[in-house]
């Protein structure tokens, strides 16, 4: 009964006849739905800039983009309009706006939380997860979304935990503010008793190089017919991302997934000795709306840079959590292997206390 158009003029007038399954579960658990929040067009942008419908505001910088794709979810929390929010995360769309608006955001393991009734982008990467003000709230909302028991965060501690500081790709081209916030966060985690080890993963660039095949191919396969029928109803930069999948063949797509499956196995072996892998949530800080609107090349560059670190978590197939560092718009991301959300949230609660 509520308009759900995925931030796109292509879906104007779309009113579902039933709720997504996660909404049904959450409401059965007692969660009160206050409304529908806005997002980037079909969830295919990390900046939250949406000139076709609306761009939600950033929490602390009125001149900056809010981050996306779950831009309205982050804004609703950051401006105090709601206590919890739900977003989708295909390449970072929960963690990125959470990180830029000083919130907690959880990317769940692919397949853990139901996608029934959710508008798809890339089904093999799509996940649903909570945005919240605290790790405890995120844990509560995860339980509501999947109809499970709440993870026990009591006794969460950093002492003796082994954290791998990911250096490959994740620390390249960091904005000075992000770099300073990250190093400050590392010092506080270490002071809290965590053991930090610098980690390089030679296979990671290969995995990142598969993204331009995997994401656009599935996105175009899902939405190409709809977009082709009304191309002018989509912002050029977003449409171009979808159209990047036009020329990707079925064999190339399958081969890329087979290669990624092998690289995921290598990654799992590489990080097995650690309780979590940590890195900055984003490499850049929220860019100004005016320049994003005026400079197409700047939009493309900033969008790719914003999603780079979060995408590592999606490509590697695990779960990941962003928490505030205390420096505005600078988040700390923690990643664990698949289906370890309870352990990740417990570790996140301990890190949250150390960073407060």
Coordinates of C-alpha atoms in Angstrom, one line a residue:
X1 CA 0.0 0.0 0.0
X2 CA 3.0 2.3 0.1
X3 CA 4.9 3.6 -3.0
X4 CA 8.2 1.7 -3.3
X5 CA 10.0 3.0 -6.4
X6 CA 13.6 2.3 -5.5
X7 CA 14.5 5.9 -6.0
X8 CA 13.9 5.6 -9.8
X9 CA 11.5 7.2 -12.2
X10 CA 11.5 3.9 -14.0
X11 CA 9.4 2.4 -11.2
X12 CA 7.1 5.4 -10.7
X13 CA 3.7 4.3 -9.3
X14 CA 5.0 0.9 -8.1
X15 CA 2.9 0.0 -5.0
X16 CA 3.4 -3.5 -3.6
X17 CA 0.5 -5.5 -2.4
X18 CA 2.5 -7.1 0.4
X19 CA 5.5 -6.3 2.5
X20 CA 9.0 -7.8 1.9
X21 CA 9.5 -10.8 4.1
X22 CA 12.0 -9.0 6.3
X23 CA 9.4 -6.3 7.1
X24 CA 6.9 -9.0 8.0
X25 CA 9.3 -10.6 10.4
X26 CA 10.4 -7.3 11.9
X27 CA 6.8 -6.2 12.5
X28 CA 5.9 -9.6 14.0
X29 CA 8.8 -9.0 16.4
X30 CA 7.2 -5.7 17.5
X31 CA 9.2 -3.2 15.3
X32 CA 7.1 -0.2 14.3
X33 CA 7.5 0.9 10.7
X34 CA 7.5 4.7 10.5
X35 CA 7.9 5.0 6.8
X36 CA 9.8 4.3 3.6
X37 CA 13.2 6.0 3.1
X38 CA 14.8 7.2 -0.2
X39 CA 17.8 5.8 -2.0
X40 CA 20.0 6.0 -5.1
X41 CA 18.4 4.9 -8.3
X42 CA 17.9 1.1 -8.2
X43 CA 20.6 1.1 -5.4
X44 CA 23.4 1.5 -8.0
X45 CA 25.4 4.4 -6.6
X46 CA 27.4 4.9 -3.5
X47 CA 27.2 8.6 -3.3
X48 CA 23.5 9.0 -2.6
X49 CA 23.2 11.8 -5.2
X50 CA 19.9 11.4 -7.0
X51 CA 19.0 14.2 -9.4
X52 CA 16.1 12.3 -10.9
X53 CA 14.0 12.2 -7.7
X54 CA 15.7 13.6 -4.6
X55 CA 19.0 13.6 -2.8
X56 CA 18.7 13.3 1.0
X57 CA 20.8 15.6 3.2
X58 CA 24.1 14.7 4.9
X59 CA 23.9 14.8 8.7
X60 CA 26.7 17.3 9.4
X61 CA 27.6 18.9 6.1
X62 CA 24.6 20.4 4.2
X63 CA 26.8 20.9 1.1
X64 CA 27.9 17.2 0.9
X65 CA 26.3 14.1 -0.5
X66 CA 25.0 11.7 2.2
X67 CA 26.4 8.4 0.8
X68 CA 24.3 5.6 -0.7
X69 CA 22.6 3.7 -1.9
X70 CA 20.7 3.6 1.4
X71 CA 20.9 7.4 1.7
X72 CA 17.5 8.0 3.2
X73 CA 17.9 5.2 5.8
X74 CA 21.1 6.9 7.1
X75 CA 19.6 10.4 7.0
X76 CA 16.5 9.2 9.0
X77 CA 18.7 8.0 11.8
X78 CA 21.3 10.8 11.7
X79 CA 18.6 13.5 11.9
X80 CA 16.8 11.6 14.7
X81 CA 13.7 10.7 12.8
X82 CA 13.9 7.0 13.5
X83 CA 15.7 4.7 15.9
X84 CA 16.6 2.0 13.4
X85 CA 16.7 1.7 9.6
X86 CA 17.0 -1.0 7.0
X87 CA 19.1 -0.9 3.9
X88 CA 20.4 -3.0 1.1
X89 CA 24.2 -3.7 0.6
X90 CA 25.4 -5.0 -2.8
X91 CA 28.7 -3.2 -2.9
X92 CA 28.6 -1.0 0.3
X93 CA 25.1 0.6 0.3
X94 CA 24.6 0.0 4.1
X95 CA 28.1 0.6 5.3
X96 CA 29.0 3.6 3.2
X97 CA 26.1 5.9 4.2
X98 CA 26.5 4.7 7.8
X99 CA 30.2 5.5 7.8
X100 CA 29.7 9.0 6.3
X101 CA 26.9 9.8 8.8
X102 CA 28.7 8.4 11.9
X103 CA 26.4 5.4 12.3
X104 CA 26.7 1.7 12.7
X105 CA 26.0 -0.4 9.6
X106 CA 26.0 -4.2 9.2
X107 CA 26.5 -6.0 5.9
X108 CA 25.1 -9.5 6.4
X109 CA 26.3 -12.6 4.7
X110 CA 24.8 -13.2 1.3
X111 CA 21.9 -15.6 1.7
X112 CA 21.5 -15.1 5.5
X113 CA 18.6 -12.6 5.5
X114 CA 15.7 -13.2 3.1
X115 CA 15.5 -11.2 -0.1
X116 CA 11.9 -12.2 -0.7
X117 CA 10.0 -9.1 -1.9
X118 CA 13.2 -7.0 -2.2
X119 CA 13.8 -5.1 -5.4
X120 CA 16.9 -6.8 -6.8
X121 CA 20.1 -5.2 -8.2
X122 CA 22.6 -8.0 -8.4
X123 CA 21.0 -11.0 -6.6
X124 CA 24.2 -12.9 -6.0
X125 CA 25.7 -9.9 -4.1
X126 CA 22.5 -8.3 -2.7
X127 CA 22.1 -8.4 1.1
X128 CA 19.8 -6.8 3.6
X129 CA 21.1 -5.3 6.9
X130 CA 20.5 -2.7 9.6
X131 CA 21.7 0.8 10.1
X132 CA 21.7 1.9 13.8
X133 CA 23.3 4.3 16.3
X134 CA 24.9 1.5 18.3
X135 CA 26.2 -2.0 17.7
X136 CA 23.6 -3.3 20.3
X137 CA 20.8 -1.7 18.2
X138 CA 22.2 -3.3 15.1
X139 CA 22.2 -6.7 16.8
X140 CA 18.6 -6.2 17.9
X141 CA 17.5 -5.3 14.4
X142 CA 19.3 -8.2 12.8
X143 CA 17.4 -10.6 15.0
X144 CA 14.1 -8.9 14.0
X145 CA 14.9 -9.0 10.3
X146 CA 15.7 -12.7 10.3
X147 CA 13.3 -13.9 13.1
X148 CA 16.2 -15.1 15.3
X149 CA 17.4 -14.7 18.8
X150 CA 19.5 -11.6 19.6
X151 CA 23.2 -12.1 19.7
X152 CA 24.6 -12.0 23.2
X153 CA 27.0 -9.0 23.4
X154 CA 27.7 -9.4 27.1
X155 CA 31.3 -9.7 28.0
X156 CA 32.5 -8.2 24.7
X157 CA 36.2 -7.4 25.0
X158 CA 39.2 -6.6 22.9
X159 CA 41.8 -8.0 25.1
X160 CA 43.7 -10.7 23.3
X161 CA 41.8 -10.3 20.0
X162 CA 43.8 -10.7 16.9
X163 CA 43.0 -8.0 14.3
X164 CA 44.5 -7.9 10.8
X165 CA 45.0 -4.4 9.4
X166 CA 44.4 -4.8 5.7
X167 CA 47.1 -2.9 3.7
X168 CA 46.4 -4.3 0.2
X169 CA 44.2 -1.9 -1.8
X170 CA 42.4 -0.6 1.4
X171 CA 44.9 2.0 2.3
X172 CA 45.6 3.4 -1.2
X173 CA 44.7 7.0 -1.9
X174 CA 43.2 7.7 1.5
X175 CA 42.0 11.2 2.1
X176 CA 44.2 12.6 4.9
X177 CA 41.3 12.9 7.2
X178 CA 40.4 9.2 6.7
X179 CA 44.1 8.2 7.2
X180 CA 44.4 10.2 10.4
X181 CA 41.1 8.8 11.8
X182 CA 42.1 5.3 11.0
X183 CA 45.5 5.5 12.6
X184 CA 43.9 7.1 15.7
X185 CA 41.4 4.2 15.8
X186 CA 44.2 1.6 15.6
X187 CA 46.0 3.2 18.5
X188 CA 42.8 3.0 20.7
X189 CA 42.1 -0.6 19.7
X190 CA 45.7 -1.5 20.6
X191 CA 45.3 0.4 23.9
X192 CA 42.2 -1.7 24.6
X193 CA 44.2 -4.9 24.4
X194 CA 43.9 -5.9 20.7
X195 CA 46.9 -7.4 18.9
X196 CA 47.3 -5.7 15.5
X197 CA 49.1 -7.3 12.5
X198 CA 49.6 -5.6 9.2
X199 CA 48.3 -7.9 6.4
X200 CA 48.9 -8.0 2.7
X201 CA 46.7 -10.2 0.5
X202 CA 48.3 -10.5 -3.0
X203 CA 45.2 -12.1 -4.5
X204 CA 42.9 -9.2 -3.5
X205 CA 43.6 -7.0 -6.6
X206 CA 42.6 -9.9 -8.8
X207 CA 39.3 -10.1 -7.0
X208 CA 38.7 -6.3 -7.3
X209 CA 39.5 -6.6 -11.0
X210 CA 36.5 -8.9 -11.5
X211 CA 34.0 -6.3 -10.2
X212 CA 33.6 -4.6 -13.6
X213 CA 32.4 -7.9 -15.1
X214 CA 30.3 -9.3 -12.2
X215 CA 28.3 -6.3 -11.2
X216 CA 27.3 -4.7 -14.5
X217 CA 26.5 -8.0 -16.2
X218 CA 24.0 -9.1 -13.5
X219 CA 22.6 -5.6 -13.1
X220 CA 22.0 -5.2 -16.9
X221 CA 20.6 -8.7 -17.1
X222 CA 18.1 -7.8 -14.4
X223 CA 17.2 -4.2 -15.6
X224 CA 18.4 -3.9 -19.2
X225 CA 15.0 -4.3 -20.8
X226 CA 13.3 -1.8 -18.4
X227 CA 16.1 0.8 -18.9
X228 CA 16.2 0.4 -22.7
X229 CA 12.5 1.2 -22.8
X230 CA 12.9 4.6 -21.0
X231 CA 16.6 5.5 -20.9
X232 CA 15.9 9.2 -20.4
X233 CA 14.2 8.4 -17.0
X234 CA 17.5 7.5 -15.5
X235 CA 20.5 9.8 -14.5
X236 CA 23.2 9.4 -17.2
X237 CA 25.9 8.3 -14.8
X238 CA 23.8 5.6 -13.2
X239 CA 22.5 4.4 -16.6
X240 CA 26.1 4.1 -17.9
X241 CA 27.0 1.8 -15.0
X242 CA 24.1 -0.5 -16.0
X243 CA 25.0 -0.3 -19.7
X244 CA 28.5 -1.5 -18.8
X245 CA 27.0 -5.0 -18.7
X246 CA 25.7 -5.0 -22.2
X247 CA 28.8 -6.4 -23.8
X248 CA 29.7 -9.0 -21.2
X249 CA 29.1 -12.6 -22.4
X250 CA 27.6 -15.4 -20.5
X251 CA 30.9 -17.4 -20.6
X252 CA 32.9 -14.4 -19.3
X253 CA 30.4 -13.9 -16.5
X254 CA 30.6 -17.6 -15.4
X255 CA 34.3 -17.6 -15.7
X256 CA 34.6 -14.5 -13.5
X257 CA 32.4 -16.1 -10.8
X258 CA 34.5 -19.3 -10.9
X259 CA 37.6 -17.2 -10.5
X260 CA 36.1 -15.3 -7.6
X261 CA 35.1 -18.5 -5.8
X262 CA 38.7 -19.6 -5.9
X263 CA 40.0 -16.2 -4.7
X264 CA 37.4 -16.3 -1.8
X265 CA 39.0 -19.6 -0.7
X266 CA 42.4 -18.1 -0.8
X267 CA 41.2 -15.1 1.2
X268 CA 39.5 -17.4 3.8
X269 CA 42.8 -19.2 4.3
X270 CA 44.8 -16.0 4.5
X271 CA 42.6 -14.5 7.3
X272 CA 41.8 -17.6 9.2
X273 CA 44.3 -16.8 12.0
X274 CA 42.5 -13.5 12.9
X275 CA 39.4 -12.6 14.8
X276 CA 38.6 -9.9 12.2
X277 CA 40.1 -7.9 9.4
X278 CA 40.0 -4.1 9.8
X279 CA 40.2 -1.2 7.4
X280 CA 38.8 2.3 6.8
X281 CA 35.2 2.1 5.7
X282 CA 35.8 4.6 2.9
X283 CA 38.9 6.1 1.3
X284 CA 37.3 9.5 0.7
X285 CA 35.1 11.9 2.6
X286 CA 31.7 13.0 1.4
X287 CA 32.2 15.2 -1.7
X288 CA 30.2 18.3 -2.3
X289 CA 26.9 18.0 -4.1
X290 CA 27.6 21.0 -6.4
X291 CA 30.8 19.5 -7.8
X292 CA 29.2 16.0 -8.2
X293 CA 26.4 17.6 -10.1
X294 CA 28.6 19.7 -12.4
X295 CA 31.5 17.3 -13.1
X296 CA 30.6 13.9 -14.5
X297 CA 34.2 12.6 -14.3
X298 CA 34.4 13.7 -10.7
X299 CA 31.1 11.8 -10.0
X300 CA 32.5 8.6 -11.5
X301 CA 35.8 8.8 -9.7
X302 CA 34.3 9.6 -6.3
X303 CA 31.7 6.9 -6.6
X304 CA 34.3 4.2 -7.4
X305 CA 36.6 5.4 -4.6
X306 CA 33.7 5.6 -2.1
X307 CA 32.7 2.0 -2.8
X308 CA 36.2 0.5 -3.1
X309 CA 36.8 -0.6 0.5
X310 CA 33.3 -1.7 1.2
X311 CA 33.2 -3.8 -2.0
X312 CA 36.0 -5.9 -0.6
X313 CA 33.6 -7.3 1.9
X314 CA 31.0 -8.2 -0.8
X315 CA 33.6 -9.7 -3.1
X316 CA 35.1 -11.8 -0.4
X317 CA 31.6 -13.1 0.7
X318 CA 31.7 -12.5 4.4
X319 CA 30.0 -10.2 6.8
X320 CA 31.2 -6.7 7.8
X321 CA 30.4 -4.0 10.2
X322 CA 31.2 -0.3 10.2
X323 CA 31.4 1.7 13.4
X324 CA 32.2 5.4 14.0
X325 CA 35.8 6.4 14.9
X326 CA 34.8 9.6 16.6
X327 CA 36.0 11.6 13.6
X328 CA 33.1 12.9 11.5
X329 CA 32.3 10.8 8.4
X330 CA 35.2 8.4 9.1
X331 CA 34.2 4.9 9.9
X332 CA 36.2 1.8 10.9
X333 CA 35.2 -1.4 9.1
X334 CA 35.6 -4.9 10.6
X335 CA 35.2 -8.1 8.5
X336 CA 34.8 -11.8 9.3
X337 CA 34.1 -14.9 7.3
X338 CA 30.5 -15.8 6.3
X339 CA 27.8 -16.4 8.9
X340 CA 29.8 -15.0 11.8
X341 CA 27.6 -12.0 12.4
X342 CA 27.2 -12.8 16.1
X343 CA 30.9 -12.9 16.7
X344 CA 31.4 -9.8 14.5
X345 CA 28.8 -7.9 16.5
X346 CA 30.3 -8.9 19.8
X347 CA 33.8 -7.8 18.6
X348 CA 32.2 -4.6 17.2
X349 CA 30.7 -3.8 20.6
X350 CA 34.1 -4.1 22.2
X351 CA 35.7 -1.9 19.6
X352 CA 32.8 0.6 19.9
X353 CA 33.6 1.0 23.6
X354 CA 37.3 1.5 22.9
X355 CA 36.6 4.1 20.2
X356 CA 34.0 6.0 22.2

